[in-house]
Every structure is written in C-alpha cells, then in structure tokens.
Amino acid sequence: MAQKPSIPKGTRDFSPAEVAKRNYIIQIIKKHFKTYGFQPIETPSFENFDTLMGKYGEEGDRLIFKILNSGDFISKVDDVTYSSKKSGSLTPKISDKALRYDLTVPFARYVVMHQNEIDFPFKRYQIQPVWRADRPQKGRFREFYQCDADVVGANSLLQEVEFVQLYDAVFTDLGLKGTTVKINNRKVLSGIAEVIGAKHLLIDFTVALDKLDKIGEEKVKAEMLEKGISENAIAKAQPLFGMSGSASEQLGQLKDLLTDSEIGLEGVAELEEILNTIDTIGLQSAKLELDVTLARGLNYYTGAIFEVAAPDGVKMGSIGGGGRYDDLTGIFGLKDVSGVGISFGLDRIYLVLEELDLFPKSLDISLDVLCLNFGDREGLASLKLVSALRNLGLRADLYPTAAKFQKQLKYANKRGVPYVILLGEKELTEGTFVVKNMETGDQKAYTLENATEFAAEIN
RNA sequence: GUGGUUGUAGCUCAGCUGGUUAGAGCGCUGGAUUGUGGUUCCAGAGGUCGCCGGUUCGAACCCGGUCUUCCACCCCA
C-alpha cells in the first residue's frame, strides 16, 4: 500500500512561481552585497557538534538539530551515562555533528581555519539555509535561508554605518519602503546593568527589557524581579522605561544614567557617531532609530546591535538583524579580530513582499513564447524556429504533441505565456509564422527567415 | 520545551442533538467548437472524512492516543 507522502514539520516545497520570487530577492541582495565589496563563501550544512554548541546560549543549544552518529552508536555509550537518562550528557556521546544554526558561527570558524589565506579586513557574504528545531509559526520555519554579510578585522565604526546603508539599499531596491533599522549597543546595556548593580544578570536583564514594547513596563519589571534583579536595581533603571524624544535627546538621558560607567559611555559615544554619520549621509527609504530596549538574544554581540522591522502594519517579526562581535573568533583560538555583520531573513522578506504585493508581475512569466504543434511536418519547421528564438535569448518552447488546438492554447493561457506562435500547413507553404499576442488577441505574420524581427519587437 | 487550535474532493469550505447512497463553489477531464485561449452551456471523473484504537445497533460527528496546521509563551530571521 502506498504511503501518504509528507514533509517534516516546518519545512516547505517551493513551486516554480515561489522559486522565481525567492530568486528575485536573492539576486537583489546579492547584487548589493557585491557592490559593497563582499565576496561569497559557502560552508557545510553541518558542522562538528562542538563548533556549534554553547555559542547561542542555553536556548540555542536546545534548538540545534543534532545528527545521530553512524553505526552502532548506542553500544559505545557507557552504562552510567546511558542509565542516567539525561539528554544533556547522553547527546554528546551519540552525536558529533549538528546542522548549521546560523551563518555567523560557521563564518568565525572559517576565518580561524583560513586565517593565513585571508586578506584582512575580510568582507564575505553567504546565502545558505540554516536549521532550527523550533516550533513553527507564521514566518518561523525549521529550515530557512539567511543572507549574511560580515566584515572581520576592522574596528572602525564606518563598518556599522556601511551596514545601515546596505540595509537601506537592499530594501529600497526591493520596493519595500518604510522599514525601520533599529540600533542599540551592547556596551550601553552592559553599562546599565553595571550602574544598577546587576552586572551578573546582564542576559536576563536585557531579555526582559527587550519585551518592553510588547508586554509593557509592569510585566517587564515583574520578569526582572523574578530573575533575581532587585527592586532597588530596577528603580535605578527607571529612566529606561520612559525614554522618548529624538535620538540625541535619548543619548543625553543615557549619558546622565551612565556617568559612572566607562563602558556605558563608550557605547553611547559609538551610537552617537553612527547616528550622526547616517544623519549626514542620509538614507533612501529606511529610517534608523535608536532603541535602547533592543537586546537580541545572541550573546556573542559586544557592540552595535541591529534589528530590522517591517513597515508599519505588517505583522511580522524582524526581517533582519546583526551586530558587532569582538571576540567570536577568540572561541576558536584567534584573538583580537573584531567582526560586524548583518543578516537578511529571506523567508520573512518574502512573506512581507507577498503581503504588500510588491513582487514584479514579470516574475510570473516563465516562458516568453510557446509554439503550437500542428503535426510532424510543421513540427520540424517549428523546432527550427524555436531553436532560433532560443539562440536569440528568448525562453521558447514547442508544444510536444499535436494535441487539439484548444488544449494547446489553454495550456499557453495557464502558463501565462504572452506570445503563441502558429505554424500550420498554410504558414509552412507560405514560409511564414503567425504570432498571437495572448493578451490582446492580435495576430501578426512574419517570414520564417526573419525570426530576429519578432524577437526584437518583443524585447 | 509549555498551553491552546486545526484536519472532510486537487483548492476553499458546508455537513443539525450520532442515523441510510458525505455536499457546494472553484479547479480537472470530455463535449458544444477538426485553425483560435480567457466568457458561456452540457456531461463526467474524483473522498480509507489526517492516522490508530475505543464507546455504540450505528461515528465525519463522542472519548483516548498520535501526526499535522495555525496561534500564544519561550526564543528568534
């Protein structure tokens, strides 16, 4: 009995129309990556277990897809570990490989392994799928694409500025107006944690703070309390909850709050410089916004943090994110190499463009011209004509069988082919072919020797 | 990982307090129309009611389990 086919939860098949749209987005992102001087690399879809584990926090470890070892892996586990039934200690013994969780950590690994062949500063881009063992939701999949651009070996804040411009360039080109690039700085968050006396609870503090616009002040404070941050400390952080006004006003408030924190003031200065530079240069369609509550869970970020929100009114999580990480390669043994990078969430951008109907209509056309098939004799002449059109760069096809006229036209109609060629007995004897415009219904004859004339007209 | 939700024809969905042969629209196939598609008309095909088990004389409907969908949390692109 045939089994009912299915695909794993959170994965998808892509139809020709969907692939066309996805390629359209990728091609635009790639174009801008290249014009900004980034070079492509690719890394394996799975890495060593130890390369990935521990880089994304406790939650991240849970969401990494582990690959079971080959062979009789269970017999190699010692009895104590086996009978303890603890996944945490058993997993490393039965799995030594895991699917890529993001593109940043594999890149850091790549940089360390190839440090002697890389010219720093190294700007690379990478467009590949990543996997997360998450529970699917709208815009959240277990297999999805990230499009990353990172620079390593450059400390200059100009890199941050450049990434804001890059975001703006890509979203402008995609016709996606009104995106917001939110920026914050980990040093500011560290500074705040420091001055309120919750330095050791930085992660818990930022994770809670990050939810401010979503769950409100009271609930954020409740969560902080629950995580062990004292009432006194929360009171000291009070200015954060009421931050408002322009970026420079907010920066002023931050300076007051952080007067006793060297690192905090450093963060403020960095933000100030990035915001001022962008202000001077200007952006096309995006806006850059300071958001002191922006945290981002990934704990390898040390400086600037970015997150991109879709235009107002589109219900979608962030469509991009990134930041600076000063010591990611340090974990793999290469010290003092700073990196900054951003990521575009292809699958979410797709959903947003779809919702706002921003895909070019031309993407629906997968074939420029279809030649109808009238039989063997006409078919031969048609095949020659189609070959000639293909050589001219047109997407051309010959209907494979001499099916009923109506059936062939219906097929052309459903494929959305704009032009159909009729080359029947009459045309064959006259040495011509007739082109039918499927939209208007108009028909026009051309001589067979002069296929270029037709090709030129529709281009 | 926690809580909830969904599943009936290729698609979108009806289907009453459990009751005979489970319906509609769209799509599909054929015909009206053997050189003219989109519109119209006619006819037809297509369903283990997600899967497994239970209750019942009888289950698409009630119960349990499981998978899937979507949502909230966690977290994130």
Coordinates of C-alpha atoms (C1' of nucleotides) in Angstrom, one line a residue:
Chain A
M1 CA 0.0 0.0 0.0
A2 CA 1.3 3.4 -1.0
Q3 CA 2.1 5.6 2.0
K4 CA 0.8 9.1 2.1
P5 CA 3.7 11.4 1.4
S6 CA 4.6 14.2 3.7
I7 CA 7.5 16.5 4.6
P8 CA 8.8 17.3 8.1
K9 CA 7.2 19.9 10.2
G10 CA 8.4 23.4 9.5
T11 CA 9.8 22.6 6.0
R12 CA 8.3 23.5 2.7
D13 CA 8.3 22.7 -1.0
F14 CA 8.7 25.6 -3.4
S15 CA 6.7 25.8 -6.6
P16 CA 8.2 27.3 -9.8
A17 CA 6.4 30.6 -9.1
E18 CA 7.8 30.7 -5.5
V19 CA 11.3 29.9 -6.6
A20 CA 11.1 32.7 -9.1
K21 CA 10.2 35.1 -6.3
R22 CA 12.8 33.8 -3.9
N23 CA 15.5 34.1 -6.6
Y24 CA 14.4 37.7 -7.3
I25 CA 15.0 38.6 -3.7
I26 CA 18.3 36.7 -3.5
Q27 CA 19.5 38.3 -6.8
I28 CA 18.9 41.8 -5.4
I29 CA 20.5 41.1 -2.1
K30 CA 23.5 39.5 -3.8
K31 CA 23.8 42.5 -6.2
H32 CA 24.2 44.9 -3.3
F33 CA 26.5 42.6 -1.3
K34 CA 28.8 42.6 -4.4
T35 CA 28.6 46.4 -5.0
Y36 CA 29.6 46.9 -1.3
G37 CA 32.7 44.7 -1.9
F38 CA 31.7 41.5 -0.2
Q39 CA 32.9 38.1 -1.5
P40 CA 30.9 34.9 -1.4
I41 CA 31.8 31.8 0.6
E42 CA 29.9 28.7 1.4
T43 CA 30.3 26.3 4.3
P44 CA 29.0 22.8 5.0
S45 CA 25.4 22.3 6.0
F46 CA 26.5 20.5 9.1
E47 CA 29.4 21.3 11.5
N48 CA 31.1 19.5 14.3
F49 CA 28.9 19.3 17.4
D50 CA 31.4 21.2 19.4
T51 CA 31.7 24.0 16.9
L52 CA 28.1 25.0 17.4
M53 CA 27.2 24.0 21.0
G54 CA 27.5 26.7 23.6
K55 CA 27.6 29.6 21.1
Y56 CA 24.0 30.6 21.2
G57 CA 23.1 30.3 24.8
E58 CA 21.1 27.6 26.5
E59 CA 18.0 28.2 24.4
G60 CA 20.2 28.0 21.2
D61 CA 21.7 24.6 22.2
R62 CA 18.2 23.2 22.6
L63 CA 17.2 24.4 19.1
I64 CA 20.3 22.9 17.3
F65 CA 19.4 19.9 15.2
K66 CA 21.9 17.2 16.3
I67 CA 22.8 14.4 13.9
L68 CA 23.0 10.9 15.2
N69 CA 26.3 9.1 14.8
S70 CA 26.5 6.3 12.3
G71 CA 26.9 2.7 13.2
D72 CA 26.1 1.1 16.5
F73 CA 26.4 4.3 18.4
I74 CA 24.4 3.3 21.4
S75 CA 26.6 0.3 22.4
K76 CA 29.5 2.7 22.7
V77 CA 27.8 4.7 25.5
D78 CA 28.9 3.8 29.0
D79 CA 26.3 2.3 31.3
V80 CA 26.4 5.2 33.8
T81 CA 25.6 7.8 31.1
Y82 CA 23.1 5.5 29.5
S83 CA 21.1 4.7 32.6
S84 CA 21.2 8.3 33.8
K85 CA 18.7 9.1 31.0
K86 CA 19.9 12.7 30.9
S87 CA 19.8 14.0 27.4
G88 CA 22.4 16.6 28.2
S89 CA 25.1 14.1 28.9
L90 CA 24.0 11.4 26.5
T91 CA 23.7 13.7 23.4
P92 CA 27.4 14.4 23.1
K93 CA 28.1 10.7 23.2
I94 CA 25.8 9.8 20.4
S95 CA 26.1 12.9 18.2
D96 CA 29.3 14.5 17.0
K97 CA 27.7 16.6 14.2
A98 CA 24.9 19.1 14.0
L99 CA 23.1 21.1 11.4
R100 CA 24.1 24.7 10.9
Y101 CA 22.1 27.0 13.2
D102 CA 23.2 30.3 11.6
L103 CA 25.9 31.6 9.3
T104 CA 27.9 33.7 11.7
V105 CA 29.5 31.0 13.8
P106 CA 30.5 28.9 10.8
F107 CA 32.0 32.0 9.4
A108 CA 34.0 32.6 12.5
R109 CA 35.2 29.0 12.3
Y110 CA 36.0 29.6 8.6
V111 CA 38.1 32.7 9.4
V112 CA 40.1 30.9 12.0
M113 CA 40.8 27.9 9.8
H114 CA 41.7 30.0 6.8
Q115 CA 43.4 33.0 8.6
N116 CA 46.6 32.6 6.7
E117 CA 44.9 32.8 3.3
I118 CA 42.6 35.7 4.1
D119 CA 43.4 39.3 3.5
F120 CA 42.0 41.4 6.3
P121 CA 39.8 43.2 6.5
F122 CA 37.8 40.4 5.0
K123 CA 34.3 41.1 3.7
R124 CA 32.3 38.0 3.0
Y125 CA 28.7 37.2 2.1
Q126 CA 26.9 33.9 2.4
I127 CA 23.5 32.9 1.3
Q128 CA 22.6 29.4 2.6
P129 CA 19.9 27.6 4.5
V130 CA 20.0 27.2 8.3
W131 CA 18.1 24.9 10.6
R132 CA 16.4 25.3 14.0
A133 CA 14.5 22.7 15.9
D134 CA 11.9 25.4 16.8
R135 CA 8.1 25.1 16.8
P136 CA 6.9 26.6 13.5
Q137 CA 4.7 29.7 13.4
K138 CA 4.0 32.3 10.9
G139 CA 7.3 33.4 9.4
R140 CA 9.1 30.9 11.5
F141 CA 10.4 27.7 10.0
R142 CA 12.7 24.9 10.9
E143 CA 14.6 25.3 7.6
F144 CA 15.1 28.8 6.3
Y145 CA 17.6 31.0 4.4
Q146 CA 19.8 33.6 5.8
C147 CA 21.7 36.1 3.7
D148 CA 24.6 37.3 5.7
A149 CA 27.3 39.9 5.1
D150 CA 30.1 40.3 7.6
V151 CA 33.4 42.1 7.9
V152 CA 36.2 40.8 10.1
G153 CA 39.4 42.6 11.0
A154 CA 38.1 46.1 11.0
N155 CA 37.3 48.1 14.2
S156 CA 36.1 51.2 12.5
L157 CA 32.6 52.3 13.2
L158 CA 32.4 53.1 9.4
Q159 CA 31.5 49.4 9.1
E160 CA 28.4 49.8 11.1
V161 CA 27.5 52.9 9.1
E162 CA 28.0 50.9 5.9
F163 CA 25.7 48.1 7.1
V164 CA 22.9 50.6 7.7
Q165 CA 23.4 51.9 4.2
L166 CA 23.4 48.3 2.9
Y167 CA 20.1 47.6 4.6
D168 CA 18.7 50.7 3.1
A169 CA 20.0 49.9 -0.4
V170 CA 18.5 46.4 -0.5
F171 CA 15.1 47.3 0.9
T172 CA 14.8 50.3 -1.3
D173 CA 15.7 48.2 -4.3
L174 CA 13.0 45.7 -3.3
G175 CA 10.5 48.4 -3.2
L176 CA 9.9 47.9 0.5
K177 CA 9.5 51.4 1.8
G178 CA 9.3 52.3 5.4
T179 CA 11.5 49.7 7.1
T180 CA 13.0 50.7 10.4
V181 CA 16.6 49.8 11.2
K182 CA 16.7 49.7 15.0
I183 CA 20.1 50.2 16.6
N184 CA 21.4 49.8 20.1
N185 CA 24.7 48.9 21.7
R186 CA 25.6 46.1 24.0
K187 CA 28.0 48.3 25.8
V188 CA 25.1 50.6 26.8
L189 CA 23.2 47.6 28.1
S190 CA 26.3 46.4 30.0
G191 CA 26.8 49.8 31.4
I192 CA 23.2 50.0 32.6
A193 CA 23.5 46.6 34.2
E194 CA 26.7 47.8 35.8
V195 CA 25.3 51.0 37.3
I196 CA 22.2 49.4 38.6
G197 CA 24.3 46.6 40.2
A198 CA 23.0 43.7 38.1
K199 CA 26.1 43.0 36.0
H200 CA 26.0 39.3 36.6
L201 CA 22.4 39.2 35.4
L202 CA 23.0 41.1 32.1
I203 CA 21.4 38.5 29.9
D204 CA 18.3 38.2 32.0
F205 CA 18.1 41.9 32.2
T206 CA 18.3 42.5 28.5
V207 CA 16.0 39.7 27.6
A208 CA 13.3 41.2 29.8
L209 CA 14.0 44.7 28.6
D210 CA 13.7 43.6 25.0
K211 CA 10.0 42.9 25.6
L212 CA 9.1 46.4 26.7
D213 CA 7.1 47.4 23.7
K214 CA 5.4 44.1 23.6
I215 CA 4.3 43.4 27.2
G216 CA 4.7 46.8 28.8
E217 CA 6.6 48.2 31.7
E218 CA 4.9 46.4 34.6
K219 CA 5.4 42.9 33.1
V220 CA 9.0 43.6 32.2
K221 CA 9.7 44.7 35.8
A222 CA 7.9 41.6 37.1
E223 CA 10.1 39.4 34.9
M224 CA 13.2 41.2 36.1
L225 CA 12.2 40.6 39.7
E226 CA 11.5 37.0 39.0
K227 CA 15.0 36.6 37.5
G228 CA 16.5 38.0 40.7
I229 CA 17.1 41.6 39.8
S230 CA 16.5 43.6 43.0
E231 CA 13.7 46.2 43.3
N232 CA 16.4 48.8 44.0
A233 CA 18.2 48.0 40.8
I234 CA 15.0 48.2 38.7
A235 CA 14.3 51.5 40.3
K236 CA 17.7 52.8 39.2
A237 CA 16.9 51.6 35.6
Q238 CA 13.7 53.6 35.7
P239 CA 14.8 56.2 33.1
L240 CA 15.0 53.4 30.5
F241 CA 11.3 52.9 30.7
G242 CA 10.4 56.4 29.9
M243 CA 12.9 57.1 27.1
S244 CA 11.4 59.3 24.5
G245 CA 12.2 62.1 22.1
S246 CA 14.8 62.3 19.4
A247 CA 17.9 60.2 19.3
S248 CA 20.1 62.9 20.6
E249 CA 17.7 63.6 23.5
Q250 CA 17.7 59.9 24.3
L251 CA 21.5 59.8 24.1
G252 CA 21.6 62.7 26.6
Q253 CA 19.4 60.8 29.0
L254 CA 21.7 57.8 28.6
K255 CA 24.7 59.9 29.4
D256 CA 23.2 61.0 32.6
L257 CA 22.3 57.5 33.6
L258 CA 25.7 56.1 32.7
T259 CA 28.1 58.8 34.1
D260 CA 29.8 56.2 36.3
S261 CA 30.1 53.6 33.7
E262 CA 33.1 53.8 31.4
I263 CA 31.8 51.0 29.1
G264 CA 28.4 52.5 29.0
L265 CA 29.6 55.9 27.9
E266 CA 31.7 54.2 25.3
G267 CA 28.6 52.6 23.9
V268 CA 26.8 56.0 23.9
A269 CA 29.7 57.6 22.0
E270 CA 29.6 54.8 19.4
L271 CA 25.9 55.2 18.9
E272 CA 26.2 58.9 18.6
E273 CA 28.8 58.6 15.9
I274 CA 26.9 56.1 13.9
L275 CA 23.6 58.1 14.2
N276 CA 25.3 61.4 13.3
T277 CA 27.1 59.9 10.3
I278 CA 23.9 58.4 8.9
D279 CA 22.2 61.7 9.6
T280 CA 24.7 63.5 7.5
I281 CA 24.7 60.9 4.7
G282 CA 21.0 60.3 4.6
L283 CA 19.0 57.2 3.7
Q284 CA 16.8 56.5 0.8
S285 CA 13.7 54.7 2.2
A286 CA 14.6 53.2 5.6
K287 CA 14.8 55.0 8.8
L288 CA 17.4 54.5 11.5
E289 CA 16.0 54.5 15.0
L290 CA 17.7 54.3 18.4
D291 CA 16.0 51.7 20.6
V292 CA 17.6 51.3 24.0
T293 CA 15.4 48.3 24.7
L294 CA 16.7 46.4 21.7
A295 CA 18.6 43.4 23.1
R296 CA 18.8 40.4 20.8
G297 CA 19.3 37.1 22.4
L298 CA 22.6 36.1 20.8
N299 CA 25.2 36.6 23.5
Y300 CA 28.2 36.9 21.3
Y301 CA 27.4 40.5 20.4
T302 CA 29.6 43.1 22.1
G303 CA 29.0 46.4 20.4
A304 CA 26.3 47.7 18.0
I305 CA 23.1 45.6 17.6
F306 CA 20.8 45.9 14.7
E307 CA 17.3 44.7 14.0
V308 CA 15.1 45.5 11.1
A309 CA 11.4 45.8 11.4
A310 CA 9.0 45.5 8.5
P311 CA 7.0 48.6 7.6
D312 CA 4.2 49.6 9.9
G313 CA 1.1 47.5 9.7
V314 CA 2.8 44.3 8.7
K315 CA 2.6 41.7 11.4
M316 CA 6.0 40.0 11.2
G317 CA 9.0 39.5 13.4
S318 CA 12.3 41.1 12.5
I319 CA 13.3 40.7 8.9
G320 CA 17.0 41.2 9.5
G321 CA 19.4 41.5 12.4
G322 CA 23.0 41.7 13.2
G323 CA 25.7 43.4 15.2
R324 CA 29.3 43.6 16.2
Y325 CA 31.1 40.7 18.0
D326 CA 34.6 41.4 19.2
D327 CA 35.6 38.0 20.2
L328 CA 33.8 35.4 18.2
T329 CA 36.9 34.0 16.6
G330 CA 38.5 34.0 20.0
I331 CA 36.5 30.9 20.9
F332 CA 38.3 29.2 18.1
G333 CA 41.7 30.5 19.1
L334 CA 42.1 33.7 17.1
K335 CA 42.3 36.7 19.4
D336 CA 41.7 40.4 18.7
V337 CA 39.7 40.1 15.5
S338 CA 36.6 42.2 15.6
G339 CA 33.7 41.3 13.4
V340 CA 30.4 43.0 12.4
G341 CA 27.7 41.6 10.3
I342 CA 24.1 41.7 9.3
S343 CA 21.6 39.1 8.1
F344 CA 18.6 39.3 5.9
G345 CA 15.8 36.9 6.6
L346 CA 14.9 35.7 3.1
D347 CA 11.8 33.8 4.1
R348 CA 10.3 36.6 6.1
I349 CA 11.1 39.3 3.5
Y350 CA 9.3 37.0 1.0
L351 CA 6.2 37.0 3.2
V352 CA 6.3 40.7 3.6
L353 CA 6.7 41.4 -0.1
E354 CA 3.8 39.0 -0.8
E355 CA 1.6 40.6 1.7
L356 CA 2.3 44.1 0.3
D357 CA 2.0 42.8 -3.3
L358 CA 5.5 44.1 -4.2
F359 CA 6.8 41.4 -6.4
P360 CA 7.1 42.5 -10.1
K361 CA 4.5 41.0 -12.3
S362 CA 7.1 39.9 -14.8
L363 CA 8.2 37.2 -12.4
D364 CA 5.0 35.3 -13.3
I365 CA 6.2 34.9 -16.9
S366 CA 8.3 31.7 -17.1
L367 CA 8.1 31.3 -20.9
D368 CA 8.2 34.1 -23.5
V369 CA 6.8 32.2 -26.4
L370 CA 5.1 28.9 -27.0
C371 CA 5.0 27.4 -30.5
L372 CA 1.9 25.3 -31.1
N373 CA 2.3 21.8 -32.6
F374 CA 0.3 21.1 -35.8
G375 CA 1.9 17.8 -36.7
D376 CA 5.1 16.1 -37.8
R377 CA 5.8 18.2 -40.9
E378 CA 5.0 21.6 -39.3
G379 CA 6.7 20.4 -36.1
L380 CA 10.1 20.2 -37.8
A381 CA 9.9 23.8 -39.0
S382 CA 8.6 24.8 -35.6
L383 CA 11.5 23.2 -33.9
K384 CA 13.9 25.1 -36.1
L385 CA 12.1 28.3 -35.3
V386 CA 12.1 27.7 -31.6
S387 CA 15.8 26.9 -31.7
A388 CA 16.5 30.2 -33.5
L389 CA 14.5 32.1 -30.9
R390 CA 16.3 30.3 -28.0
N391 CA 19.6 31.3 -29.6
L392 CA 18.3 34.9 -29.5
G393 CA 17.9 34.5 -25.8
L394 CA 14.1 34.1 -25.7
R395 CA 12.6 31.5 -23.4
A396 CA 10.8 29.5 -26.1
D397 CA 9.2 26.1 -26.2
L398 CA 7.4 23.9 -28.7
Y399 CA 4.3 22.0 -27.5
P400 CA 5.4 18.4 -27.6
T401 CA 2.4 16.8 -29.2
A402 CA 0.0 17.7 -31.9
A403 CA -2.8 17.9 -29.4
K404 CA -6.0 19.7 -30.0
F405 CA -5.7 23.4 -30.8
Q406 CA -7.8 24.4 -27.9
K407 CA -5.9 22.3 -25.5
Q408 CA -2.6 23.8 -26.6
L409 CA -4.0 27.4 -26.3
K410 CA -5.4 26.6 -22.9
Y411 CA -2.0 25.4 -21.8
A412 CA -0.4 28.6 -23.1
N413 CA -3.0 30.6 -21.2
K414 CA -2.5 28.8 -18.0
R415 CA 1.3 29.1 -18.2
G416 CA 0.8 32.8 -18.7
V417 CA 2.8 32.8 -22.0
P418 CA 2.5 36.3 -23.6
Y419 CA 3.0 35.1 -27.2
V420 CA 2.0 32.0 -29.1
I421 CA 3.3 31.0 -32.5
L422 CA 1.1 29.4 -35.0
L423 CA 3.0 27.5 -37.7
G424 CA 0.5 25.3 -39.5
E425 CA 0.2 23.9 -43.0
K426 CA -0.8 27.2 -44.5
E427 CA 2.1 29.1 -43.0
L428 CA 4.5 26.3 -43.9
T429 CA 3.7 26.6 -47.6
E430 CA 4.0 30.4 -47.4
G431 CA 7.2 30.3 -45.4
T432 CA 5.8 32.4 -42.6
F433 CA 4.7 32.1 -39.0
V434 CA 1.9 33.8 -37.1
V435 CA 2.4 35.3 -33.7
K436 CA -0.6 35.7 -31.5
N437 CA -0.5 38.2 -28.6
M438 CA -2.3 36.3 -25.8
E439 CA -3.3 39.4 -24.0
T440 CA -4.8 41.4 -26.9
G441 CA -5.6 38.6 -29.2
D442 CA -3.9 40.4 -32.1
Q443 CA -2.1 38.3 -34.7
K444 CA 0.8 39.2 -36.9
A445 CA 2.7 37.3 -39.6
Y446 CA 6.5 37.2 -40.0
T447 CA 8.6 35.3 -42.5
L448 CA 10.5 32.3 -41.3
E449 CA 13.9 33.7 -42.3
N450 CA 13.3 36.7 -40.2
A451 CA 12.7 35.4 -36.7
T452 CA 15.0 38.2 -35.3
E453 CA 12.5 40.8 -36.3
F454 CA 9.9 39.2 -34.0
A455 CA 12.5 38.7 -31.2
A456 CA 13.5 42.3 -31.5
E457 CA 9.9 43.5 -31.3
I458 CA 9.0 41.8 -28.0
N459 CA 12.2 42.7 -26.3
Chain B
rG1 C1' 10.1 22.6 25.8
rU2 C1' 4.7 24.6 27.9
rG3 C1' -0.6 25.8 26.7
rG4 C1' -4.3 26.1 23.0
rU5 C1' -6.1 25.3 17.9
rU6 C1' -6.8 22.8 13.2
rG7 C1' -7.5 18.5 9.7
rU8 C1' -13.9 16.4 5.1
rA9 C1' -12.7 16.1 -3.2
rG10 C1' -6.7 19.0 -6.4
rC11 C1' -8.1 24.1 -3.7
rU12 C1' -11.5 27.0 -0.3
rC13 C1' -15.1 25.3 2.8
rA14 C1' -20.6 23.3 4.3
rG15 C1' -22.2 18.9 6.8
rC16 C1' -28.1 20.0 12.5
rU17 C1' -28.7 16.7 19.3
rG18 C1' -24.5 10.4 16.4
rG19 C1' -28.9 7.7 11.8
rU20 C1' -29.3 5.1 5.1
rU21 C1' -26.1 6.4 -1.2
rA22 C1' -21.0 12.8 2.7
rG23 C1' -22.3 18.1 -0.3
rA24 C1' -21.2 23.2 -2.7
rG25 C1' -18.1 26.7 -5.3
rC26 C1' -13.6 26.8 -7.9
rG27 C1' -10.3 23.5 -10.5
rC28 C1' -9.8 19.0 -13.5
rU29 C1' -11.4 15.6 -17.9
rG30 C1' -14.6 15.2 -22.2
rG31 C1' -18.2 17.6 -25.5
rA32 C1' -20.8 22.0 -27.9
rU33 C1' -16.2 24.1 -31.3
rU34 C1' -11.2 19.1 -36.6
rG35 C1' -7.0 26.7 -37.1
rU36 C1' -8.1 30.3 -32.1
rG37 C1' -7.4 30.5 -25.3
rG38 C1' -9.7 33.7 -21.3
rU39 C1' -16.6 34.1 -21.3
rU40 C1' -20.9 30.7 -21.8
rC41 C1' -23.6 25.9 -21.9
rC42 C1' -23.8 20.4 -21.2
rA43 C1' -21.8 15.9 -19.3
rG44 C1' -18.3 13.2 -16.3
rA45 C1' -14.4 11.7 -13.0
rG46 C1' -12.6 12.4 -8.2
rG47 C1' -13.4 11.2 -0.9
rU48 C1' -9.7 4.9 3.5
rC49 C1' -13.9 12.2 6.4
rG50 C1' -5.3 13.0 8.9
rC51 C1' -3.9 8.1 11.2
rC52 C1' -4.6 4.2 15.1
rG53 C1' -7.7 2.5 18.8
rG54 C1' -12.2 2.8 21.9
rU55 C1' -17.7 3.7 23.1
rU56 C1' -22.3 2.5 20.2
rC57 C1' -27.2 -1.5 16.9
rG58 C1' -24.9 2.6 14.1
rA59 C1' -19.3 7.5 14.3
rA60 C1' -17.1 12.7 9.7
rC61 C1' -19.7 13.9 14.5
rC62 C1' -18.5 11.3 21.2
rC63 C1' -13.7 9.5 24.0
rG64 C1' -8.2 8.3 24.2
rG65 C1' -3.6 8.4 21.6
rU66 C1' -0.6 10.1 17.5
rC67 C1' 0.8 13.1 13.4
rU68 C1' -0.1 17.8 11.0
rU69 C1' -1.7 23.2 10.8
rC70 C1' -2.0 27.8 12.9
rC71 C1' -1.7 30.8 17.5
rA72 C1' 0.3 32.3 22.3
rC73 C1' 4.6 31.6 25.5
rC74 C1' 9.9 30.6 25.3
rC75 C1' 13.1 32.3 21.8
rC76 C1' 14.2 34.1 17.1
rA77 C1' 15.3 35.5 10.7

